[in-house]
Amino acid sequence: MNVLEVQGISASYEDTRVLWDISFTVKKGRLVALLGANGAGKTTTLKSICGLVRSFAGSVRYNGQVISGLPVHKVVEMGITLVPEGRQLFPKMTVEENLLAGSYLKKAKGKRKENLDRAYAVFPRLAERRTQMAETLSGGEQQMVAIGRGLMQSPDLIMFDEPSLGLSPLLVEEVFRVVRALHDQGLTIFLVEQNVRQAMKIADYCYVMENGRIVQEGSGRDLESDPKVREAYLGY
């Protein structure tokens, strides 16, 4: 079953064309990655799915229902959660207050304690820092809060926008371990990443984007054996 179906979407920022006839699918329970260099159009693709950017062609379906043109809050209410690039936390609020800010949806309020316990189980370090201000956390810890806040929404589909960006190699490994663990728990995941090597290791299926277009797709193993992908993204 396709949870997410993006069919031929094109999008622009004013007069600047960014996406060109983008199509891909995310099946239920799978971890799908959209890979590419910075500026390829990956974040705009996410924003088009969420309704933050309106596409002028094509359609987005979620569980078979067209969501193109819906306001952002309606898309979120349907079960889609975005963990944004750059964390975007409330710096003057505590770790726990930031997490609880993710439980505002009606369906999530009833699971607030359950989801909070889940977030702390996934990130034990956050439980230790629950009363600490978000602005005092390290970059890796802030990314943990951002992911935990997304889990607080009880998502059916969670989308990550560059979760490893700006982190040390050790923390990058930890973030990808957590994303894979969430997938192993049955969560459907759409991962946007420029860390191609790491993303290919954990994804069930990958799409490669260049200059606003999908140029290749396949399993991580298939793409890793492709000379063009190796030269462009893996350095060998």
Coordinates of N, CA, C and O in Angstrom, one line a residue, residues 4-184:
L4 N 2.2 7.4 0.7 CA 2.4 8.7 0.0 C 2.7 8.5 -1.5 O 3.5 7.7 -1.9
E5 N 2.0 9.3 -2.3 CA 2.2 9.2 -3.7 C 2.3 10.6 -4.2 O 1.4 11.4 -4.2
V6 N 3.5 10.9 -4.7 CA 3.8 12.2 -5.3 C 3.8 12.0 -6.8 O 4.6 11.2 -7.3
Q7 N 3.0 12.7 -7.6 CA 2.8 12.5 -9.0 C 3.0 13.8 -9.8 O 2.1 14.7 -9.8
G8 N 4.1 13.9 -10.4 CA 4.4 15.0 -11.4 C 4.3 16.4 -10.8 O 3.9 17.3 -11.5
I9 N 4.7 16.6 -9.6 CA 4.6 17.9 -9.0 C 5.7 18.8 -9.5 O 6.9 18.4 -9.7
S10 N 5.4 20.1 -9.8 CA 6.3 21.1 -10.2 C 6.1 22.3 -9.3 O 4.9 22.6 -8.9
A11 N 7.1 23.0 -8.9 CA 7.0 24.1 -7.9 C 8.0 25.2 -8.2 O 9.1 24.9 -8.7
S12 N 7.6 26.4 -7.8 CA 8.5 27.6 -8.0 C 8.5 28.5 -6.8 O 7.5 28.5 -6.0
Y13 N 9.5 29.3 -6.6 CA 9.5 30.4 -5.7 C 9.5 31.7 -6.5 O 10.5 32.0 -7.2
E14 N 8.3 32.3 -6.6 CA 8.1 33.4 -7.5 C 8.4 33.0 -8.9 O 7.8 32.1 -9.4
D15 N 9.4 33.6 -9.5 CA 9.7 33.3 -10.9 C 10.8 32.2 -11.1 O 11.2 31.9 -12.2
T16 N 11.2 31.7 -10.0 CA 12.3 30.7 -10.0 C 11.8 29.3 -9.9 O 11.3 28.9 -8.9
R17 N 11.9 28.5 -11.0 CA 11.5 27.1 -11.0 C 12.4 26.3 -10.2 O 13.6 26.4 -10.3
V18 N 11.9 25.5 -9.3 CA 12.7 24.7 -8.4 C 12.5 23.2 -8.6 O 13.4 22.4 -8.6
L19 N 11.2 22.7 -8.8 CA 10.9 21.3 -9.0 C 10.3 21.1 -10.4 O 9.5 21.9 -10.9
W20 N 10.8 20.0 -11.0 CA 10.4 19.7 -12.4 C 9.8 18.3 -12.4 O 10.5 17.3 -12.5
D21 N 8.4 18.2 -12.4 CA 7.8 16.9 -12.7 C 8.3 15.8 -11.8 O 8.7 14.8 -12.2
I22 N 8.2 16.0 -10.5 CA 8.7 15.1 -9.5 C 7.7 14.0 -9.2 O 6.5 14.3 -8.9
S23 N 8.1 12.7 -9.2 CA 7.2 11.6 -8.9 C 7.9 10.6 -8.1 O 9.1 10.2 -8.4
F24 N 7.3 10.1 -7.0 CA 7.8 9.0 -6.2 C 6.7 8.5 -5.3 O 5.7 9.1 -5.1
T25 N 7.0 7.3 -4.7 CA 6.0 6.8 -3.7 C 6.8 6.3 -2.5 O 7.9 6.0 -2.5
V26 N 6.0 6.3 -1.4 CA 6.5 5.7 -0.1 C 5.4 4.7 0.4 O 4.3 5.1 0.6
K27 N 5.9 3.5 0.4 CA 4.9 2.4 0.9 C 4.9 2.3 2.4 O 5.8 2.7 3.1
K28 N 3.8 1.8 2.9 CA 3.6 1.7 4.3 C 4.6 0.9 5.0 O 5.0 -0.2 4.5
G29 N 5.2 1.4 6.1 CA 6.2 0.6 6.8 C 7.6 0.7 6.2 O 8.5 0.0 6.8
R30 N 7.8 1.4 5.2 CA 9.1 1.5 4.6 C 9.9 2.8 4.9 O 9.3 3.8 5.3
L31 N 11.2 2.7 4.8 CA 12.1 3.8 4.9 C 12.6 4.2 3.6 O 13.4 3.5 3.0
V32 N 12.1 5.3 3.0 CA 12.5 5.8 1.7 C 13.3 7.1 1.8 O 12.9 8.0 2.6
A33 N 14.4 7.2 1.1 CA 15.3 8.3 1.2 C 15.3 9.1 -0.1 O 15.2 8.5 -1.2
L34 N 15.3 10.4 0.0 CA 15.5 11.3 -1.1 C 16.8 11.9 -1.0 O 17.1 12.7 0.0
L35 N 17.7 11.6 -1.9 CA 19.1 12.0 -1.7 C 19.5 13.0 -2.8 O 18.9 13.1 -3.8
G36 N 20.6 13.8 -2.4 CA 21.0 14.8 -3.3 C 21.9 15.9 -2.6 O 21.8 16.0 -1.4
A37 N 22.6 16.6 -3.4 CA 23.4 17.7 -2.9 C 22.6 18.8 -2.4 O 21.4 18.9 -2.6
N38 N 23.2 19.7 -1.6 CA 22.5 20.9 -1.1 C 22.0 21.8 -2.3 O 22.8 22.0 -3.3
G39 N 20.8 22.2 -2.3 CA 20.2 23.0 -3.4 C 19.6 22.2 -4.5 O 19.2 22.8 -5.5
A40 N 19.5 20.9 -4.3 CA 18.9 20.0 -5.3 C 17.4 20.2 -5.4 O 16.8 19.8 -6.4
G41 N 16.7 20.7 -4.3 CA 15.3 20.8 -4.3 C 14.6 19.8 -3.3 O 13.4 19.7 -3.3
K42 N 15.4 19.2 -2.5 CA 14.9 18.2 -1.5 C 13.9 18.9 -0.5 O 12.8 18.4 -0.3
T43 N 14.3 20.0 0.1 CA 13.5 20.6 1.1 C 12.2 21.2 0.5 O 11.2 21.1 1.1
T44 N 12.3 21.7 -0.7 CA 11.1 22.2 -1.4 C 10.2 21.1 -1.7 O 8.9 21.3 -1.6
T45 N 10.7 19.9 -2.0 CA 9.8 18.7 -2.1 C 9.0 18.4 -0.8 O 7.8 18.2 -0.9
L46 N 9.7 18.5 0.3 CA 9.0 18.3 1.6 C 8.0 19.3 1.8 O 6.9 19.0 2.3
K47 N 8.3 20.6 1.6 CA 7.4 21.7 1.8 C 6.2 21.6 0.9 O 5.1 22.0 1.3
S48 N 6.4 21.0 -0.3 CA 5.3 20.8 -1.2 C 4.3 19.8 -0.7 O 3.1 19.9 -0.8
I49 N 4.8 18.7 -0.1 CA 4.0 17.7 0.5 C 3.2 18.3 1.7 O 2.0 18.0 1.8
C50 N 3.8 19.1 2.5 CA 3.2 19.6 3.7 C 2.2 20.8 3.4 O 1.4 21.1 4.3
G51 N 2.4 21.4 2.3 CA 1.5 22.5 2.0 C 2.2 23.8 2.2 O 1.6 24.9 2.1
L52 N 3.5 23.8 2.6 CA 4.2 25.1 2.9 C 4.5 25.8 1.6 O 4.7 27.0 1.5
V53 N 4.7 25.0 0.5 CA 4.9 25.5 -0.8 C 3.8 24.9 -1.7 O 3.6 23.7 -1.7
R54 N 3.1 25.7 -2.5 CA 2.1 25.2 -3.4 C 2.6 24.9 -4.7 O 3.3 25.7 -5.4
S55 N 2.4 23.6 -5.1 CA 2.9 23.2 -6.5 C 1.9 23.7 -7.5 O 0.7 23.8 -7.2
F56 N 2.3 24.0 -8.7 CA 1.4 24.5 -9.7 C 1.1 23.4 -10.7 O 0.3 23.6 -11.7
A57 N 1.6 22.2 -10.5 CA 1.2 21.0 -11.4 C 1.4 19.8 -10.6 O 2.2 19.7 -9.6
G58 N 0.7 18.7 -10.9 CA 0.8 17.5 -10.3 C 0.0 17.4 -9.0 O -0.8 18.2 -8.7
S59 N 0.1 16.3 -8.3 CA -0.7 16.0 -7.1 C 0.1 15.2 -6.1 O 1.0 14.5 -6.4
V60 N -0.4 15.4 -4.8 CA 0.2 14.6 -3.7 C -1.0 13.9 -3.0 O -2.0 14.5 -2.7
R61 N -0.9 12.6 -2.9 CA -1.9 11.7 -2.3 C -1.3 11.1 -1.0 O -0.2 10.6 -1.0
Y62 N -2.2 11.1 0.0 CA -1.8 10.5 1.3 C -2.9 9.4 1.6 O -4.1 9.8 1.8
N63 N -2.5 8.2 1.7 CA -3.5 7.1 1.9 C -4.6 7.2 0.9 O -5.8 6.9 1.2
G64 N -4.3 7.5 -0.3 CA -5.2 7.6 -1.4 C -6.0 8.8 -1.6 O -6.7 9.0 -2.6
Q65 N -5.9 9.7 -0.6 CA -6.6 11.0 -0.6 C -5.7 12.1 -1.1 O -4.6 12.3 -0.6
V66 N -6.2 13.0 -2.0 CA -5.5 14.1 -2.5 C -5.3 15.1 -1.4 O -6.3 15.6 -0.8
I67 N -4.1 15.5 -1.1 CA -3.9 16.5 0.0 C -3.3 17.8 -0.6 O -3.0 18.8 0.1
S68 N -3.0 17.8 -1.9 CA -2.5 19.0 -2.6 C -3.5 20.2 -2.4 O -4.7 20.0 -2.6
G69 N -2.9 21.3 -1.9 CA -3.8 22.5 -1.7 C -4.3 22.6 -0.3 O -4.9 23.6 0.0
L70 N -4.2 21.5 0.5 CA -4.7 21.6 1.9 C -3.8 22.5 2.7 O -2.6 22.5 2.5
P71 N -4.4 23.2 3.7 CA -3.5 24.0 4.6 C -2.7 23.1 5.4 O -3.0 21.9 5.6
V72 N -1.6 23.6 5.9 CA -0.6 22.8 6.6 C -1.2 22.0 7.8 O -0.9 20.9 8.0
H73 N -2.0 22.7 8.6 CA -2.5 22.1 9.8 C -3.4 20.9 9.5 O -3.5 19.9 10.2
K74 N -4.1 20.9 8.3 CA -4.9 19.8 7.9 C -4.1 18.6 7.5 O -4.4 17.5 7.8
V75 N -2.9 18.9 6.9 CA -2.0 17.8 6.5 C -1.5 17.1 7.7 O -1.4 15.9 7.8
V76 N -1.1 17.9 8.7 CA -0.5 17.4 10.0 C -1.6 16.6 10.7 O -1.3 15.5 11.2
E77 N -2.8 17.0 10.7 CA -3.9 16.3 11.4 C -4.1 15.0 10.8 O -4.6 14.0 11.4
M78 N -3.8 14.8 9.5 CA -4.0 13.5 8.8 C -2.9 12.5 9.2 O -3.1 11.3 8.9
G79 N -1.9 12.9 9.9 CA -0.9 11.9 10.4 C 0.5 12.1 9.8 O 1.4 11.3 10.0
I80 N 0.8 13.2 9.1 CA 2.1 13.5 8.5 C 2.9 14.5 9.4 O 2.3 15.6 9.7
T81 N 4.0 14.1 9.9 CA 4.9 15.0 10.7 C 6.2 15.3 10.0 O 6.8 14.3 9.5
L82 N 6.6 16.5 10.1 CA 7.9 16.9 9.5 C 8.8 17.3 10.7 O 8.5 18.2 11.5
V83 N 10.0 16.7 10.7 CA 11.1 17.1 11.6 C 12.0 18.0 10.7 O 12.7 17.6 9.9
P84 N 11.9 19.4 11.0 CA 12.5 20.3 10.0 C 14.0 20.4 10.1 O 14.6 20.1 11.1
E85 N 14.6 20.9 9.1 CA 16.0 21.2 9.1 C 16.3 22.3 10.1 O 15.5 23.2 10.2
G86 N 17.4 22.2 10.8 CA 17.8 23.2 11.7 C 17.1 23.2 13.1 O 17.1 24.1 13.8
R87 N 16.4 22.1 13.3 CA 15.7 21.8 14.6 C 14.5 22.7 14.9 O 13.5 22.2 15.3
Q88 N 14.7 24.0 14.9 CA 13.6 25.0 15.1 C 12.9 24.7 16.5 O 11.7 24.6 16.5
L89 N 13.7 24.7 17.5 CA 13.2 24.5 18.9 C 12.8 25.9 19.5 O 13.1 27.0 18.9
F90 N 12.1 25.9 20.6 CA 11.9 27.1 21.4 C 13.0 27.2 22.4 O 13.1 26.5 23.4
P91 N 13.9 28.1 22.1 CA 15.2 28.1 22.9 C 15.0 28.4 24.4 O 15.8 27.9 25.2
K92 N 14.0 29.2 24.8 CA 13.8 29.6 26.2 C 12.9 28.6 26.9 O 12.5 28.9 28.0
M93 N 12.5 27.5 26.3 CA 11.7 26.5 26.9 C 12.6 25.3 27.2 O 13.6 25.1 26.6
T94 N 12.1 24.5 28.2 CA 12.9 23.3 28.6 C 12.7 22.2 27.6 O 11.9 22.3 26.7
V95 N 13.5 21.2 27.8 CA 13.5 20.0 26.9 C 12.0 19.5 26.9 O 11.4 19.2 25.9
E96 N 11.5 19.3 28.1 CA 10.2 18.7 28.2 C 9.1 19.6 27.7 O 8.2 19.1 27.0
E97 N 9.2 20.9 27.9 CA 8.2 21.8 27.3 C 8.3 21.8 25.8 O 7.2 21.8 25.1
N98 N 9.5 21.6 25.2 CA 9.6 21.5 23.7 C 8.9 20.2 23.3 O 8.2 20.2 22.2
L99 N 9.1 19.2 24.0 CA 8.5 17.9 23.6 C 7.0 18.0 23.7 O 6.3 17.6 22.8
L100 N 6.5 18.5 24.8 CA 5.1 18.6 25.0 C 4.4 19.5 23.9 O 3.2 19.3 23.6
A101 N 5.2 20.4 23.4 CA 4.7 21.3 22.3 C 4.3 20.5 21.1 O 3.4 21.0 20.3
G102 N 4.8 19.3 20.9 CA 4.5 18.5 19.8 C 3.2 17.7 20.0 O 2.8 17.0 19.1
S103 N 2.5 17.8 21.1 CA 1.4 16.9 21.4 C 0.1 17.8 21.4 O -0.9 17.5 22.1
Y104 N 0.0 18.8 20.5 CA -1.1 19.6 20.5 C -2.3 19.1 19.7 O -3.4 19.5 19.9
L105 N -2.0 18.1 18.8 CA -3.1 17.5 18.1 C -4.1 16.7 19.0 O -3.7 16.2 20.0
K106 N -5.3 16.7 18.6 CA -6.4 16.0 19.4 C -6.0 14.6 19.6 O -6.1 14.1 20.8
K107 N -5.6 13.8 18.6 CA -5.3 12.4 18.7 C -4.0 12.2 19.6 O -3.8 11.1 20.2
A108 N -3.1 13.2 19.6 CA -1.9 13.1 20.4 C -2.0 13.4 21.9 O -1.3 12.9 22.7
K109 N -3.0 14.3 22.2 CA -3.2 14.7 23.6 C -3.5 13.5 24.5 O -3.0 13.4 25.6
G110 N -4.3 12.6 23.9 CA -4.7 11.4 24.7 C -3.5 10.4 25.0 O -3.6 9.5 25.8
K111 N -2.5 10.6 24.1 CA -1.3 9.7 24.2 C -0.1 10.5 24.7 O 1.1 10.0 24.6
R112 N -0.3 11.6 25.4 CA 0.8 12.5 25.8 C 1.8 11.7 26.6 O 3.0 11.8 26.4
K113 N 1.4 11.1 27.7 CA 2.3 10.4 28.6 C 3.0 9.3 27.9 O 4.2 9.1 28.0
E114 N 2.2 8.5 27.1 CA 2.8 7.4 26.4 C 3.9 7.8 25.4 O 4.9 7.2 25.3
N115 N 3.6 8.9 24.7 CA 4.6 9.4 23.7 C 5.8 10.0 24.4 O 6.9 9.9 23.9
L116 N 5.6 10.7 25.5 CA 6.7 11.3 26.3 C 7.6 10.2 26.8 O 8.8 10.3 26.7
D117 N 7.0 9.1 27.3 CA 7.8 8.0 27.8 C 8.6 7.4 26.6 O 9.7 6.9 26.7
R118 N 7.9 7.3 25.4 CA 8.6 6.8 24.2 C 9.8 7.6 23.8 O 10.9 7.1 23.5
A119 N 9.6 9.0 23.8 CA 10.7 9.9 23.5 C 11.9 9.7 24.4 O 13.0 9.7 24.0
Y120 N 11.6 9.6 25.7 CA 12.7 9.4 26.7 C 13.3 8.0 26.6 O 14.5 7.9 26.9
A121 N 12.6 7.0 26.1 CA 13.1 5.7 25.9 C 14.1 5.7 24.7 O 15.1 5.1 24.7
V122 N 13.7 6.4 23.7 CA 14.5 6.5 22.5 C 15.8 7.4 22.8 O 16.9 7.0 22.3
F123 N 15.6 8.4 23.6 CA 16.7 9.3 23.9 C 16.8 9.5 25.4 O 16.3 10.5 26.0
P124 N 17.4 8.5 26.1 CA 17.6 8.6 27.5 C 18.3 9.9 28.0 O 18.0 10.4 29.1
R125 N 19.1 10.5 27.2 CA 19.8 11.7 27.5 C 18.8 12.8 27.7 O 19.1 13.7 28.6
L126 N 17.7 12.8 27.0 CA 16.8 13.9 27.1 C 16.0 13.8 28.5 O 15.6 14.8 29.1
A127 N 15.8 12.6 29.0 CA 15.2 12.4 30.3 C 16.1 13.0 31.4 O 15.6 13.6 32.3
E128 N 17.4 12.9 31.2 CA 18.4 13.5 32.2 C 18.3 15.0 32.1 O 18.6 15.7 33.1
R129 N 18.0 15.6 30.9 CA 18.0 17.0 30.7 C 16.6 17.6 30.6 O 16.4 18.7 30.0
R130 N 15.6 17.0 31.1 CA 14.2 17.4 30.9 C 13.9 18.8 31.3 O 13.1 19.5 30.8
T131 N 14.6 19.3 32.3 CA 14.4 20.6 32.9 C 15.4 21.7 32.3 O 15.3 22.8 32.7
Q132 N 16.2 21.2 31.4 CA 17.3 22.1 30.9 C 16.7 22.9 29.7 O 15.9 22.4 28.9
M133 N 17.1 24.2 29.6 CA 16.7 25.0 28.5 C 17.3 24.5 27.2 O 18.4 24.1 27.1
A134 N 16.4 24.5 26.2 CA 16.8 24.0 24.9 C 18.1 24.7 24.3 O 18.9 24.1 23.6
E135 N 18.2 26.0 24.6 CA 19.3 26.8 24.0 C 20.7 26.4 24.6 O 21.7 26.7 24.0
T136 N 20.7 25.7 25.7 CA 21.9 25.2 26.4 C 22.4 23.8 25.9 O 23.4 23.4 26.3
L137 N 21.6 23.2 25.1 CA 21.9 21.8 24.6 C 22.9 21.9 23.5 O 23.0 22.9 22.8
S138 N 23.6 20.8 23.3 CA 24.5 20.7 22.1 C 23.6 20.5 20.9 O 22.4 20.2 20.9
G139 N 24.3 20.6 19.7 CA 23.5 20.4 18.5 C 22.9 19.1 18.3 O 21.8 18.9 17.9
G140 N 23.7 18.1 18.8 CA 23.1 16.7 18.7 C 21.9 16.5 19.6 O 20.9 15.9 19.3
E141 N 22.0 17.1 20.8 CA 20.9 17.0 21.8 C 19.7 17.7 21.3 O 18.5 17.3 21.4
Q142 N 19.9 18.9 20.6 CA 18.8 19.6 20.1 C 18.1 18.8 19.0 O 16.9 18.8 18.8
Q143 N 18.9 18.1 18.2 CA 18.3 17.2 17.1 C 17.5 16.1 17.8 O 16.4 15.8 17.2
M144 N 17.9 15.6 18.9 CA 17.1 14.6 19.6 C 15.8 15.2 20.0 O 14.8 14.5 19.9
V145 N 15.8 16.4 20.5 CA 14.5 17.0 21.0 C 13.6 17.2 19.8 O 12.4 16.9 19.9
A146 N 14.2 17.6 18.6 CA 13.4 17.8 17.4 C 12.7 16.5 17.0 O 11.5 16.5 16.6
I147 N 13.5 15.4 17.0 CA 12.9 14.1 16.7 C 11.9 13.7 17.7 O 10.8 13.2 17.3
G148 N 12.2 13.9 19.0 CA 11.2 13.5 20.0 C 9.9 14.3 19.9 O 8.9 13.7 20.1
R149 N 10.1 15.6 19.6 CA 8.8 16.4 19.4 C 8.0 15.9 18.3 O 6.8 15.9 18.4
G150 N 8.6 15.4 17.2 CA 7.9 14.8 16.1 C 7.2 13.5 16.5 O 6.0 13.3 16.2
L151 N 7.8 12.7 17.4 CA 7.2 11.5 17.9 C 6.0 11.8 18.8 O 5.0 11.0 18.9
M152 N 6.0 13.0 19.4 CA 4.9 13.3 20.3 C 3.6 13.5 19.5 O 2.5 13.6 20.1
Q153 N 3.6 13.7 18.2 CA 2.4 13.9 17.4 C 1.8 12.6 17.0 O 0.8 12.6 16.2
S154 N 2.3 11.4 17.4 CA 1.8 10.1 17.0 C 1.7 10.0 15.5 O 0.6 9.7 15.0
P155 N 2.8 10.3 14.8 CA 2.7 10.3 13.3 C 2.5 8.9 12.7 O 2.9 7.9 13.3
D156 N 1.8 8.9 11.6 CA 1.7 7.7 10.8 C 2.9 7.7 9.7 O 3.4 6.6 9.3
L157 N 3.2 8.9 9.3 CA 4.4 9.1 8.4 C 5.2 10.2 9.0 O 4.7 11.3 9.2
I158 N 6.5 10.0 9.2 CA 7.4 11.0 9.7 C 8.4 11.3 8.6 O 9.0 10.4 8.1
M159 N 8.6 12.6 8.4 CA 9.6 13.0 7.4 C 10.7 13.8 8.0 O 10.4 14.7 8.8
F160 N 11.9 13.4 7.7 CA 13.1 14.1 8.3 C 13.8 14.9 7.2 O 14.1 14.4 6.1
D161 N 14.1 16.2 7.5 CA 14.8 17.1 6.6 C 16.2 17.3 7.1 O 16.4 18.0 8.1
E162 N 17.1 16.6 6.5 CA 18.6 16.7 6.8 C 18.9 16.6 8.3 O 19.4 17.4 8.9
P163 N 18.5 15.4 8.9 CA 18.7 15.3 10.4 C 20.1 15.3 10.8 O 20.4 15.5 12.0
S164 N 21.1 14.9 9.9 CA 22.5 14.9 10.3 C 23.2 16.2 10.0 O 24.4 16.2 10.4
L165 N 22.6 17.2 9.5 CA 23.2 18.4 9.1 C 23.9 19.1 10.3 O 23.3 19.3 11.3
G166 N 25.2 19.4 10.1 CA 25.9 20.1 11.2 C 26.4 19.4 12.4 O 26.9 19.9 13.3
L167 N 26.2 18.0 12.4 CA 26.5 17.2 13.5 C 27.9 16.6 13.3 O 28.4 16.4 12.2
S168 N 28.6 16.3 14.4 CA 29.8 15.6 14.4 C 29.6 14.2 13.9 O 28.5 13.6 13.9
P169 N 30.7 13.5 13.3 CA 30.5 12.2 12.8 C 29.9 11.2 13.8 O 29.1 10.3 13.4
L170 N 30.3 11.3 15.0 CA 29.8 10.4 16.0 C 28.3 10.6 16.2 O 27.5 9.6 16.3
L171 N 27.8 11.8 16.2 CA 26.4 12.1 16.4 C 25.6 11.8 15.1 O 24.4 11.4 15.2
V172 N 26.3 11.9 14.0 CA 25.6 11.5 12.7 C 25.3 10.0 12.8 O 24.2 9.6 12.5
E173 N 26.2 9.2 13.3 CA 26.0 7.8 13.4 C 24.8 7.5 14.3 O 24.0 6.7 14.1
E174 N 24.7 8.3 15.4 CA 23.7 8.1 16.4 C 22.3 8.5 15.8 O 21.3 7.8 16.0
V175 N 22.2 9.6 15.1 CA 21.0 10.0 14.4 C 20.5 8.9 13.5 O 19.3 8.5 13.5
F176 N 21.4 8.4 12.6 CA 21.0 7.4 11.7 C 20.6 6.1 12.4 O 19.7 5.4 11.9
R177 N 21.2 5.8 13.5 CA 20.8 4.6 14.3 C 19.4 4.7 14.8 O 18.6 3.8 14.7
V178 N 19.1 5.9 15.3 CA 17.7 6.2 15.8 C 16.7 6.1 14.7 O 15.6 5.5 14.9
V179 N 17.0 6.7 13.5 CA 16.0 6.7 12.4 C 15.8 5.2 12.0 O 14.6 4.8 11.8
R180 N 16.8 4.5 11.9 CA 16.7 3.0 11.6 C 15.9 2.3 12.7 O 15.0 1.5 12.3
A181 N 16.1 2.6 13.9 CA 15.4 1.9 15.0 C 13.9 2.3 15.0 O 13.0 1.4 15.2
L182 N 13.5 3.5 14.6 CA 12.1 3.9 14.5 C 11.5 3.2 13.4 O 10.3 2.7 13.5
H183 N 12.2 3.0 12.3 CA 11.7 2.2 11.2 C 11.5 0.8 11.6 O 10.5 0.2 11.2
D184 N 12.4 0.2 12.3 CA 12.3 -1.2 12.8 C 11.1 -1.4 13.7 O 10.5 -2.5 13.8

